[in-house]
Amino acid sequence: MIASNVMETPTHTDFVIVGAGIAGLRAAIGLSDAGRVLVITKEQLGESNTSYAQGGIAVAMGGEEDVSLHLEDTRNAGDGLVNREAAKVLVEEGPLRVDELLQWGTGFDRHDGKLMLTREGAHSRNRILHANGDATGAEIGRSLLAHARALKNITLLEWTMCVDLLVRGDEVTGLTVLDKEDQLHTIHARAVLLASGGAGQVYSDTTNPAVATGDGIAMAYRAGAEISDMEFYQFHPTALSLPGVPRFLLSEALRGEGAYLRNAKGERFMERYHPLLELAPRDVVARAITREGMGTDGETLPVHLDMRHVQGLDLHQRFPGISAFLAQHGLDLSRDLIPVRPAAHYLMGGVKTDVDGRASLKRLYAAGEAACTGVHGANRLASNSLLEGLVFGARAADVMREETAASANPVKTLDQQQSSTRGSSSLLQQLQQAMWQNAGLLRDAAGLRAARSELKQICAQLPSGADRSSLELRNLHAIGELIVQSALAREESRGAHYRNDFPHREDARFQKHSVLSKDEATVRFIAD
Ligand code: SIN
C-alpha cells in the first residue's frame, strides 16, 4: 500500500515525528504497525543533514573484536565524556540496523561483490561503508523513504514547520505547526519524537543546509525539557574555502584516502599536532587548521587539502559529488590544491535523553542529532552520526509504542491564525557572526561574554511574527544562548570545546555533562 502525502494538516494522530532524516524515517518505520504516524518536514522530503552526509556510516560488521574496537575509538574521540552505555548500544546494535538497510535496498559501494570499507579520522581500522562514492546519506535517505512509503499508516507532511509543543503538566500532548501558507494548526498525539537534526545555521560558517535551525531543541527547551552538552559543537576541519561560495563539505574520507593538509608555506603540519597526522580526531585537526591559518598580523593564511600525490585511485569516480562541485569552481582534486577551513558541522548536545530516546517530559522523545544521549561525548567520531540516527531512531520507536497506550484524545480543535512580521536577515547575520567570532572554535570568557551581550541586544529586536523566518530566528537565538551559557560554565578544554583561558581538561570538576532547562537559572553538571 502506498502512503499518501496529506494535503491538509490533520488535527489528531498517534505519533508525530518531527524531521524526515535518518532518525525520523527509521523511527517511522518502527512505529508503522502501532498506529498512525505523521512525519513532518520543513521543506521537501530529502532536505536534511542526512542527505548531505558524504563520507559514510561507521559500523563494525567484523564480529566481536571489531565491535569492541569501534567502542574504544568512539570513547577515545569523545575525550572522556562518552556515555558508555549509549556507545555500547550504538556499536553493538549498529550491525543489525545496517543489515536491515541492506535488506531494504540501500546500495552501499561494493568491489567484486564485497562491501567496500574506508577509514576516517580517529578510526583504528577501515569500517566505513559508503554509497555512490561520496553520497552515503542521500542513498540511505532514499532507501528509507522508499521503504516508509510502502508501509501503511505513515503520512509524510512536507513544507510544514513545527512551532511549539503542547504541554499539560509534565506531559507532551501534541504540537503546533505552521503550514506553507503560514497558517498555524494544532495536532494532538500520543507521543512526539524530535528528530529534527542540528543547528549549524547558528554559525556564519557551516556545512549544514538552511533548514538546520535547531527547531526541535528550541521547542523542547521552551516546553521545559532538559537540554544537555550544548557547548560541544563539532567543526568539520575541511569545508571548501572560496570567497562567495558556500562552505561545501570536503569529506574526511578524502584524508582517509590519503589527502594531506598543507599550510601557506606548502608544509604538511599535522605532525606538530597529533601522531595520527591528518587522521587525528576532528577537533584536533580543526584547531590545527585554524592556527595554521592565523597570520602574524591578524590576516588569514590559506590552508590546502592536497591529493595530487594519490596514486591508484580514480578520484573522480571515488568522489563524484565533490569532484563535480569543485569543477564548477575550476578545481580538480587530482590537479589542484584545494583551499579549506573549518565550518560548524554537528551538534553533540541536544535534548537530553536516555538510551531509549526518552526526554525529561513524558511522551516526548528525541533521536539523532537533535538528541543528546552522550554517545559522542565531547567530540563525535567521524561517520558515527548516520549510525546514531538508525540505532536510536529504532529504539525510540520501540519505547514509544510500549509506553504511550492510546489515550482518549481531547476534543478536536483546529487553531488557525494569520502570521504577522517577517524575520530580519540582517539580524540573523549578526547572530551568526557573533557566534562564529566569539563562541566558535577557540573561546574565552571575554569573547563568550561579548557573544552573550550581543545575543541580549538581538533578543530585544527579535521579530514576534509566526512566519517561518521569524520562528527560525527565534529558535537560533535560543540555540545561541544555550551554547554560550554552557560554554561559559565549562571552564576547561575538552573535545570540540576549547577555551584559550582554560586550555586543559579538568576531570575532577568537568568530567560531567552540562544540563540546562528553562526553569533553572544556571548550568548544572552531572555525571553519567
Ligand atoms: C564527512 O564525510 O567527513 C562527514 C562525515 C561525518 O560527519 O561523520
PDB file of N, CA, C and O and ligand atoms in Angstrom, residues 52-58 120-121 123 128 134 136 207 234 236-238 249-255 282 319 322 345-346 380-386, ligand 1:
ATOM      1  N   TYR A  52      23.087  15.314   3.148  1.00  0.00           N
ATOM      2  CA  TYR A  52      24.374  15.928   2.816  1.00  0.00           C
ATOM      3  C   TYR A  52      25.553  15.143   3.382  1.00  0.00           C
ATOM      4  O   TYR A  52      26.704  15.519   3.157  1.00  0.00           O
ATOM      5  N   ALA A  53      25.270  14.071   4.141  1.00  0.00           N
ATOM      6  CA  ALA A  53      26.372  13.290   4.731  1.00  0.00           C
ATOM      7  C   ALA A  53      27.109  12.560   3.615  1.00  0.00           C
ATOM      8  O   ALA A  53      26.519  11.767   2.887  1.00  0.00           O
ATOM      9  N   GLN A  54      28.374  12.839   3.485  1.00  0.00           N
ATOM     10  CA  GLN A  54      29.124  12.310   2.348  1.00  0.00           C
ATOM     11  C   GLN A  54      29.838  11.016   2.687  1.00  0.00           C
ATOM     12  O   GLN A  54      29.633   9.968   2.100  1.00  0.00           O
ATOM     13  N   GLY A  55      30.730  11.126   3.710  1.00  0.00           N
ATOM     14  CA  GLY A  55      31.760  10.107   3.925  1.00  0.00           C
ATOM     15  C   GLY A  55      31.224   8.729   4.118  1.00  0.00           C
ATOM     16  O   GLY A  55      31.649   7.779   3.443  1.00  0.00           O
ATOM     17  N   GLY A  56      30.255   8.554   5.038  1.00  0.00           N
ATOM     18  CA  GLY A  56      29.730   7.221   5.186  1.00  0.00           C
ATOM     19  C   GLY A  56      29.114   6.944   6.529  1.00  0.00           C
ATOM     20  O   GLY A  56      28.801   7.845   7.288  1.00  0.00           O
ATOM     21  N   ILE A  57      28.947   5.645   6.763  1.00  0.00           N
ATOM     22  CA  ILE A  57      28.368   5.180   8.014  1.00  0.00           C
ATOM     23  C   ILE A  57      29.345   4.176   8.623  1.00  0.00           C
ATOM     24  O   ILE A  57      29.716   3.189   7.991  1.00  0.00           O
ATOM     25  N   ALA A  58      29.777   4.493   9.842  1.00  0.00           N
ATOM     26  CA  ALA A  58      30.750   3.626  10.517  1.00  0.00           C
ATOM     27  C   ALA A  58      29.998   2.464  11.141  1.00  0.00           C
ATOM     28  O   ALA A  58      29.005   2.668  11.832  1.00  0.00           O
ATOM     29  N   GLU A 120      38.243   6.992   8.347  1.00  0.00           N
ATOM     30  CA  GLU A 120      38.280   8.445   8.557  1.00  0.00           C
ATOM     31  C   GLU A 120      39.019   8.703   9.861  1.00  0.00           C
ATOM     32  O   GLU A 120      39.509   7.762  10.502  1.00  0.00           O
ATOM     33  N   GLY A 121      39.069   9.987  10.269  1.00  0.00           N
ATOM     34  CA  GLY A 121      39.867  10.366  11.428  1.00  0.00           C
ATOM     35  C   GLY A 121      39.508   9.594  12.682  1.00  0.00           C
ATOM     36  O   GLY A 121      38.329   9.368  12.971  1.00  0.00           O
ATOM     37  N   HIS A 123      39.659   6.565  13.557  1.00  0.00           N
ATOM     38  CA  HIS A 123      39.242   5.156  13.470  1.00  0.00           C
ATOM     39  C   HIS A 123      40.498   4.291  13.408  1.00  0.00           C
ATOM     40  O   HIS A 123      41.433   4.601  12.669  1.00  0.00           O
ATOM     41  N   ILE A 128      34.140   2.035   7.404  1.00  0.00           N
ATOM     42  CA  ILE A 128      33.107   2.982   6.987  1.00  0.00           C
ATOM     43  C   ILE A 128      32.549   2.587   5.618  1.00  0.00           C
ATOM     44  O   ILE A 128      33.287   2.526   4.624  1.00  0.00           O
ATOM     45  N   ASP A 134      30.555   9.421  -2.653  1.00  0.00           N
ATOM     46  CA  ASP A 134      30.505  10.395  -1.555  1.00  0.00           C
ATOM     47  C   ASP A 134      29.083  10.895  -1.310  1.00  0.00           C
ATOM     48  O   ASP A 134      28.888  12.039  -0.938  1.00  0.00           O
ATOM     49  N   THR A 136      26.611   9.065   0.664  1.00  0.00           N
ATOM     50  CA  THR A 136      26.084   7.998   1.512  1.00  0.00           C
ATOM     51  C   THR A 136      24.745   8.368   2.150  1.00  0.00           C
ATOM     52  O   THR A 136      23.801   7.571   2.149  1.00  0.00           O
ATOM     53  N   THR A 207      28.561  23.649   7.306  1.00  0.00           N
ATOM     54  CA  THR A 207      28.324  22.694   6.216  1.00  0.00           C
ATOM     55  C   THR A 207      26.837  22.351   6.126  1.00  0.00           C
ATOM     56  O   THR A 207      26.425  21.677   5.193  1.00  0.00           O
ATOM     57  N   GLN A 234      30.669  20.443  16.945  1.00  0.00           N
ATOM     58  CA  GLN A 234      31.810  19.949  16.160  1.00  0.00           C
ATOM     59  C   GLN A 234      31.996  20.782  14.893  1.00  0.00           C
ATOM     60  O   GLN A 234      31.044  21.008  14.147  1.00  0.00           O
ATOM     61  N   HIS A 236      33.734  20.823  11.360  1.00  0.00           N
ATOM     62  CA  HIS A 236      34.405  19.922  10.412  1.00  0.00           C
ATOM     63  C   HIS A 236      35.658  20.636   9.924  1.00  0.00           C
ATOM     64  O   HIS A 236      35.602  21.813   9.559  1.00  0.00           O
ATOM     65  N   PRO A 237      36.801  19.929   9.899  1.00  0.00           N
ATOM     66  CA  PRO A 237      38.047  20.630   9.562  1.00  0.00           C
ATOM     67  C   PRO A 237      38.077  21.159   8.129  1.00  0.00           C
ATOM     68  O   PRO A 237      38.642  22.220   7.875  1.00  0.00           O
ATOM     69  N   THR A 238      37.472  20.422   7.212  1.00  0.00           N
ATOM     70  CA  THR A 238      37.710  20.763   5.813  1.00  0.00           C
ATOM     71  C   THR A 238      36.428  21.067   5.051  1.00  0.00           C
ATOM     72  O   THR A 238      35.856  20.209   4.388  1.00  0.00           O
ATOM     73  N   LEU A 249      31.061  20.815   2.081  1.00  0.00           N
ATOM     74  CA  LEU A 249      31.814  19.806   2.838  1.00  0.00           C
ATOM     75  C   LEU A 249      32.794  19.056   1.931  1.00  0.00           C
ATOM     76  O   LEU A 249      32.431  18.590   0.853  1.00  0.00           O
ATOM     77  N   LEU A 250      34.034  18.961   2.390  1.00  0.00           N
ATOM     78  CA  LEU A 250      35.030  18.123   1.699  1.00  0.00           C
ATOM     79  C   LEU A 250      35.328  16.964   2.637  1.00  0.00           C
ATOM     80  O   LEU A 250      36.099  17.085   3.591  1.00  0.00           O
ATOM     81  N   SER A 251      34.691  15.852   2.354  1.00  0.00           N
ATOM     82  CA  SER A 251      34.624  14.718   3.280  1.00  0.00           C
ATOM     83  C   SER A 251      35.972  14.323   3.866  1.00  0.00           C
ATOM     84  O   SER A 251      37.003  14.339   3.197  1.00  0.00           O
ATOM     85  N   GLU A 252      35.881  13.896   5.125  1.00  0.00           N
ATOM     86  CA  GLU A 252      37.056  13.356   5.800  1.00  0.00           C
ATOM     87  C   GLU A 252      37.586  12.122   5.064  1.00  0.00           C
ATOM     88  O   GLU A 252      38.752  11.742   5.198  1.00  0.00           O
ATOM     89  N   ALA A 253      36.713  11.499   4.287  1.00  0.00           N
ATOM     90  CA  ALA A 253      37.142  10.324   3.506  1.00  0.00           C
ATOM     91  C   ALA A 253      38.257  10.708   2.514  1.00  0.00           C
ATOM     92  O   ALA A 253      39.049   9.850   2.106  1.00  0.00           O
ATOM     93  N   LEU A 254      38.346  11.981   2.143  1.00  0.00           N
ATOM     94  CA  LEU A 254      39.458  12.402   1.266  1.00  0.00           C
ATOM     95  C   LEU A 254      40.773  12.157   1.988  1.00  0.00           C
ATOM     96  O   LEU A 254      41.751  11.658   1.410  1.00  0.00           O
ATOM     97  N   ARG A 255      40.795  12.511   3.284  1.00  0.00           N
ATOM     98  CA  ARG A 255      42.002  12.249   4.072  1.00  0.00           C
ATOM     99  C   ARG A 255      42.152  10.757   4.335  1.00  0.00           C
ATOM    100  O   ARG A 255      43.252  10.231   4.390  1.00  0.00           O
ATOM    101  N   ARG A 282      38.732  14.893  14.862  1.00  0.00           N
ATOM    102  CA  ARG A 282      38.285  16.079  14.135  1.00  0.00           C
ATOM    103  C   ARG A 282      38.561  17.399  14.842  1.00  0.00           C
ATOM    104  O   ARG A 282      38.908  18.396  14.226  1.00  0.00           O
ATOM    105  N   PHE A 319      35.000  10.054  -5.667  1.00  0.00           N
ATOM    106  CA  PHE A 319      34.329  11.234  -5.062  1.00  0.00           C
ATOM    107  C   PHE A 319      33.587  12.040  -6.145  1.00  0.00           C
ATOM    108  O   PHE A 319      33.947  13.193  -6.435  1.00  0.00           O
ATOM    109  N   ILE A 322      31.844  15.523  -4.884  1.00  0.00           N
ATOM    110  CA  ILE A 322      32.851  16.547  -4.549  1.00  0.00           C
ATOM    111  C   ILE A 322      33.531  17.019  -5.831  1.00  0.00           C
ATOM    112  O   ILE A 322      33.709  18.234  -6.048  1.00  0.00           O
ATOM    113  N   HIS A 345      29.512  21.861  11.993  1.00  0.00           N
ATOM    114  CA  HIS A 345      29.092  20.663  11.261  1.00  0.00           C
ATOM    115  C   HIS A 345      28.078  19.822  12.026  1.00  0.00           C
ATOM    116  O   HIS A 345      27.099  19.368  11.460  1.00  0.00           O
ATOM    117  N   TYR A 346      28.322  19.596  13.315  1.00  0.00           N
ATOM    118  CA  TYR A 346      27.472  18.630  14.040  1.00  0.00           C
ATOM    119  C   TYR A 346      27.383  19.019  15.514  1.00  0.00           C
ATOM    120  O   TYR A 346      28.406  19.268  16.163  1.00  0.00           O
ATOM    121  N   ARG A 380      32.371  13.921  18.348  1.00  0.00           N
ATOM    122  CA  ARG A 380      31.859  12.720  17.667  1.00  0.00           C
ATOM    123  C   ARG A 380      32.913  12.083  16.763  1.00  0.00           C
ATOM    124  O   ARG A 380      33.593  12.779  16.017  1.00  0.00           O
ATOM    125  N   LEU A 381      33.004  10.771  16.839  1.00  0.00           N
ATOM    126  CA  LEU A 381      33.857  10.028  15.908  1.00  0.00           C
ATOM    127  C   LEU A 381      33.237  10.124  14.510  1.00  0.00           C
ATOM    128  O   LEU A 381      32.026   9.965  14.345  1.00  0.00           O
ATOM    129  N   ALA A 382      34.094  10.375  13.519  1.00  0.00           N
ATOM    130  CA  ALA A 382      33.613  10.555  12.145  1.00  0.00           C
ATOM    131  C   ALA A 382      32.714   9.393  11.721  1.00  0.00           C
ATOM    132  O   ALA A 382      32.992   8.232  12.014  1.00  0.00           O
ATOM    133  N   SER A 383      31.646   9.734  11.040  1.00  0.00           N
ATOM    134  CA  SER A 383      30.698   8.768  10.450  1.00  0.00           C
ATOM    135  C   SER A 383      29.918   7.950  11.468  1.00  0.00           C
ATOM    136  O   SER A 383      29.306   6.935  11.123  1.00  0.00           O
ATOM    137  N   ASN A 384      29.915   8.390  12.722  1.00  0.00           N
ATOM    138  CA  ASN A 384      29.054   7.738  13.715  1.00  0.00           C
ATOM    139  C   ASN A 384      27.636   8.323  13.719  1.00  0.00           C
ATOM    140  O   ASN A 384      26.763   7.792  14.386  1.00  0.00           O
ATOM    141  N   SER A 385      27.416   9.428  13.000  1.00  0.00           N
ATOM    142  CA  SER A 385      26.106  10.068  13.168  1.00  0.00           C
ATOM    143  C   SER A 385      24.997   9.368  12.385  1.00  0.00           C
ATOM    144  O   SER A 385      23.856   9.304  12.855  1.00  0.00           O
ATOM    145  N   LEU A 386      25.288   8.859  11.202  1.00  0.00           N
ATOM    146  CA  LEU A 386      24.231   8.134  10.483  1.00  0.00           C
ATOM    147  C   LEU A 386      23.846   6.882  11.268  1.00  0.00           C
ATOM    148  O   LEU A 386      22.671   6.533  11.390  1.00  0.00           O
TER     149      LEU A 386
HETATM  150  C1  SIN B   1      32.499  13.542   6.215  1.00  0.00           C
HETATM  151  O1  SIN B   1      32.244  12.932   5.192  1.00  0.00           O
HETATM  152  O2  SIN B   1      33.606  13.986   6.500  1.00  0.00           O
HETATM  153  C2  SIN B   1      31.374  13.790   7.163  1.00  0.00           C
HETATM  154  C3  SIN B   1      31.026  12.552   7.856  1.00  0.00           C
HETATM  155  C4  SIN B   1      30.651  12.842   9.248  1.00  0.00           C
HETATM  156  O3  SIN B   1      30.352  13.984   9.591  1.00  0.00           O
HETATM  157  O4  SIN B   1      30.715  11.927  10.057  1.00  0.00           O
END
